[in-house]
């Protein structure tokens, strides 16, 4: 049950975390450490890829909530993609889609990040 | 009994003898001599059984007895040489000498008997008795012929079969009693040495005394029988001392080893008795160090244990280390556990400290070490510490010391581990007790009464996976039975933190529901309150709804919780009611408020509402499969139209059957409400509720709390 892995890959500003296995109260600290490491490095654009995740518990959901405020005040975001229907259902029941960008595939997610940084850039230009 | 018999019979015989002597001596002169001898023999015999010298001797050590024997024999021999009256002197002096020598011999016999009786067997007493008897018999036979005897014949110097046989028997008895020298085993090395030199010194005197008594004695001339008995006794003493000296001599080479074994056993015994009585680790290790120094005869000893937290090696107990050495231990001896022998869990012994290169760093820390022995304390595969013994002289430790300290360390490991385990188990017990209290407190937060109204049936169950959990349900009487608030909630995470938030949300909802009737407002307000106090990675999902019995409707909000399942007797489909809503604690207010919707459904007879937490759908069987929403819906469909109690039981049975032997990892809550009022029904005005029976949680920690009626 506790086989949970996070694979990290960085491109430019964006860091992708590919999670696999079971994300529950026992394995949540692994993901927490990984995200904390990103924040310590000053990387706030985080894309979480759920393609290989089999299960997520409320403690797993809590991981994202714990960091989102800090990430957003630093101008970054957590976006999520490629959830299977069961995982999506958990996020959906809790109302996560209102709070987070949850998209189907990696490309859309990357575009969304790109748009955000463009918007930000244009806002900066206007200033 | 024995004492009584020997007391009474000889007294009777003595009286008889006295009469025979008085009467007989008038006719036959030799009767006086014979009966007189018999009376002396009787007196000697009686003195052995009547004077409780054995009782006084019982309290003195063997070495004291030996010392007394030494001085009495030495003194008697010197006295016999220098002050013994010759036969020509006044009879008063001869009598005084006779009294002295008889007393001395009797005391010596008692002292020797004390030594002979050590480790006694039933035969010991018998053999000693026979020896005294034969000594008396031979003395009697030798001296009752009537003629005065100036000197006694030495053994086997007489002619005659009877005399030879008598001597043979006596010498055999001397041998049997003389070989009972087991007290020598209990002497330590120093005492053995002292006994050896003392015996060597005393033996010429003892034999000199024998020679004098056999050759010439004033007592023999005055009272031949008594003199003969004294001479035989002294012969026995000399023989006994000779045998004892030989045995002591034989024991001398092994005395050191014997001492060591005894010390070893004493120390191990002391350690195991400390182990069984001492649960304070600090006191235990001090005792271990003291005993280790004693067992190896080391001047210095100290113990270092691996700290369970930091994994560093800490000096925990010491014997004869200076304050400076204690302070500087860390600085100078940092890497002792990497020494070659110690990494292989073997003892490290160095008998030439100053010359040895690999332990040179010890000299900087403690210059006066000549020999050093380090023994690892091995528990399983790990070294939990090191026991050190040091001597200032070189070549201080032999192979036996190494083995001894190794055995000692093995015992000490068990003691240390035991103490640690006891400490841990006490701590665990305390935690368990606290958890139990928490469990009881939490169970008290669940409603004790369920609404009991005609036309409305309510059943609920909350199973916690651990002692305390994050699930809860509640029923709140809003308008004296006319309106009921229903809550089912689930706090994210498990255990103690979830339990605290559960208590908080229960209080908040309970208070808000009574002031704000509208579920939408209740949940929005609850979110505002909870958001401020909840940790950022925790949240609460809940359903809060209101059953209005006047309007016959159910109005509810879903704050990120599982949908409400609605079954209708007349409909095939089970409806999952899932109005929009965020979990509580996810947002400070605006987003939450905007997302939250209220849903209202009309109630009519035959309807069943199921409120549940995700524990019911995420529970897994042994294959790791989830029970899932679909199965729950299917089970509920098969139970629609049934009374609430049967629905609840049916759902539980189905879940239990699916799960099998797998252990639940999450709390599970089910609330079943069924409606079955007649067409023209008006709810009663008076509130009614029924008691909920809780399982007795004092009898054992009950993970399961069913609300059943």
CSV table of C-alpha atoms in Angstrom, one decimal, chain A residues 89 91-96 98, chain B residues 519-520 523 542-545 554-566 575-583 592-601 609 611 629:
chain,number,residue,atom,x,y,z
A,89,UNK,CA,-14.1,12.3,-8.4
A,91,UNK,CA,-11.1,16.2,-6.1
A,92,UNK,CA,-14.5,17.1,-7.5
A,93,UNK,CA,-16.5,16.1,-4.5
A,94,UNK,CA,-14.3,18.3,-2.3
A,95,UNK,CA,-14.7,21.2,-4.7
A,96,UNK,CA,-11.1,21.4,-5.8
A,98,UNK,CA,-13.1,25.7,-8.0
B,519,UNK,CA,-28.5,25.2,6.3
B,520,UNK,CA,-26.8,27.4,3.8
B,523,UNK,CA,-22.5,25.9,6.8
B,542,UNK,CA,-19.9,17.6,5.9
B,543,UNK,CA,-23.5,17.4,5.0
B,544,UNK,CA,-25.8,19.6,7.1
B,545,UNK,CA,-29.5,19.2,6.4
B,554,UNK,CA,-35.3,18.0,3.5
B,555,UNK,CA,-33.1,21.0,2.9
B,556,UNK,CA,-29.4,20.4,2.9
B,557,UNK,CA,-25.9,21.7,1.9
B,558,UNK,CA,-22.9,19.6,0.9
B,559,UNK,CA,-19.6,21.0,2.0
B,560,UNK,CA,-17.3,18.8,-0.2
B,561,UNK,CA,-18.8,15.7,1.3
B,562,UNK,CA,-20.0,12.5,-0.4
B,563,UNK,CA,-23.4,12.8,-2.0
B,564,UNK,CA,-26.7,12.1,-0.2
B,565,UNK,CA,-28.2,8.9,-1.6
B,566,UNK,CA,-32.0,9.0,-2.0
B,575,UNK,CA,-30.5,9.3,-6.8
B,576,UNK,CA,-27.2,10.8,-5.7
B,577,UNK,CA,-27.8,14.3,-4.6
B,578,UNK,CA,-24.7,16.3,-5.0
B,579,UNK,CA,-25.2,20.1,-4.9
B,580,UNK,CA,-22.1,22.2,-5.3
B,581,UNK,CA,-19.9,22.9,-2.3
B,582,UNK,CA,-16.4,23.2,-1.1
B,583,UNK,CA,-14.8,21.4,1.9
B,592,UNK,CA,-16.7,29.0,-0.4
B,593,UNK,CA,-19.9,31.0,-0.1
B,594,UNK,CA,-20.2,31.4,-3.8
B,595,UNK,CA,-19.6,27.7,-4.4
B,596,UNK,CA,-22.1,26.4,-1.8
B,597,UNK,CA,-25.5,25.5,-3.0
B,598,UNK,CA,-28.6,24.4,-1.1
B,599,UNK,CA,-30.8,21.6,-2.2
B,600,UNK,CA,-34.4,20.9,-1.1
B,601,UNK,CA,-36.3,17.7,-1.7
B,609,UNK,CA,-32.0,8.9,2.8
B,611,UNK,CA,-25.8,9.9,4.5
B,629,UNK,CA,-20.0,4.1,-4.5
